[in-house]
């Protein structure tokens, strides 16, 4: 998950993959600018996006070391993230297993691109299996198998 962009133009991106790494959903959405808040909101939206997919186990990856540390330790390092982290913790109990992993931004380019895409749209973008055409090459570069959008 990826979230922060320069002030006054923030977006978040979420990529959902199955156990084989195939993209099964995602979203791109513009949000209020705050580094910690945007990153926490990206994690929350990812967990919420996974719930209706009836997944039993999820792995949440973020390039925010602090948030992953907070989730692993049940602490909160910033008041800006407290509401989102508490909601994330409650929602994560709905899965049989929820694992929190830090990942460097260099391996999180698809989510970063989705966050950038959010800056160019007014409404949230959500997809299942077929990401927006502009996301396909980025996902392939991240070695994420995905179905390209159908052409008409």
PDB file of N, CA, C and O in Angstrom, residues 77 92 152:
ATOM      1  N   UNK A  77       2.193   5.567  17.519  1.00  0.00           N
ATOM      2  CA  UNK A  77       3.257   6.563  17.634  1.00  0.00           C
ATOM      3  C   UNK A  77       2.782   7.976  17.319  1.00  0.00           C
ATOM      4  O   UNK A  77       3.486   8.929  17.600  1.00  0.00           O
ATOM      5  N   UNK A  92      -8.977  -6.368  11.292  1.00  0.00           N
ATOM      6  CA  UNK A  92      -8.062  -7.491  11.044  1.00  0.00           C
ATOM      7  C   UNK A  92      -8.485  -8.743  11.810  1.00  0.00           C
ATOM      8  O   UNK A  92      -8.128  -9.858  11.425  1.00  0.00           O
ATOM      9  N   UNK A 152     -12.271  -3.140 -26.573  1.00  0.00           N
ATOM     10  CA  UNK A 152     -13.568  -3.163 -27.259  1.00  0.00           C
ATOM     11  C   UNK A 152     -13.377  -2.947 -28.721  1.00  0.00           C
ATOM     12  O   UNK A 152     -12.581  -2.263 -29.214  1.00  0.00           O
TER      13      UNK A 152
END
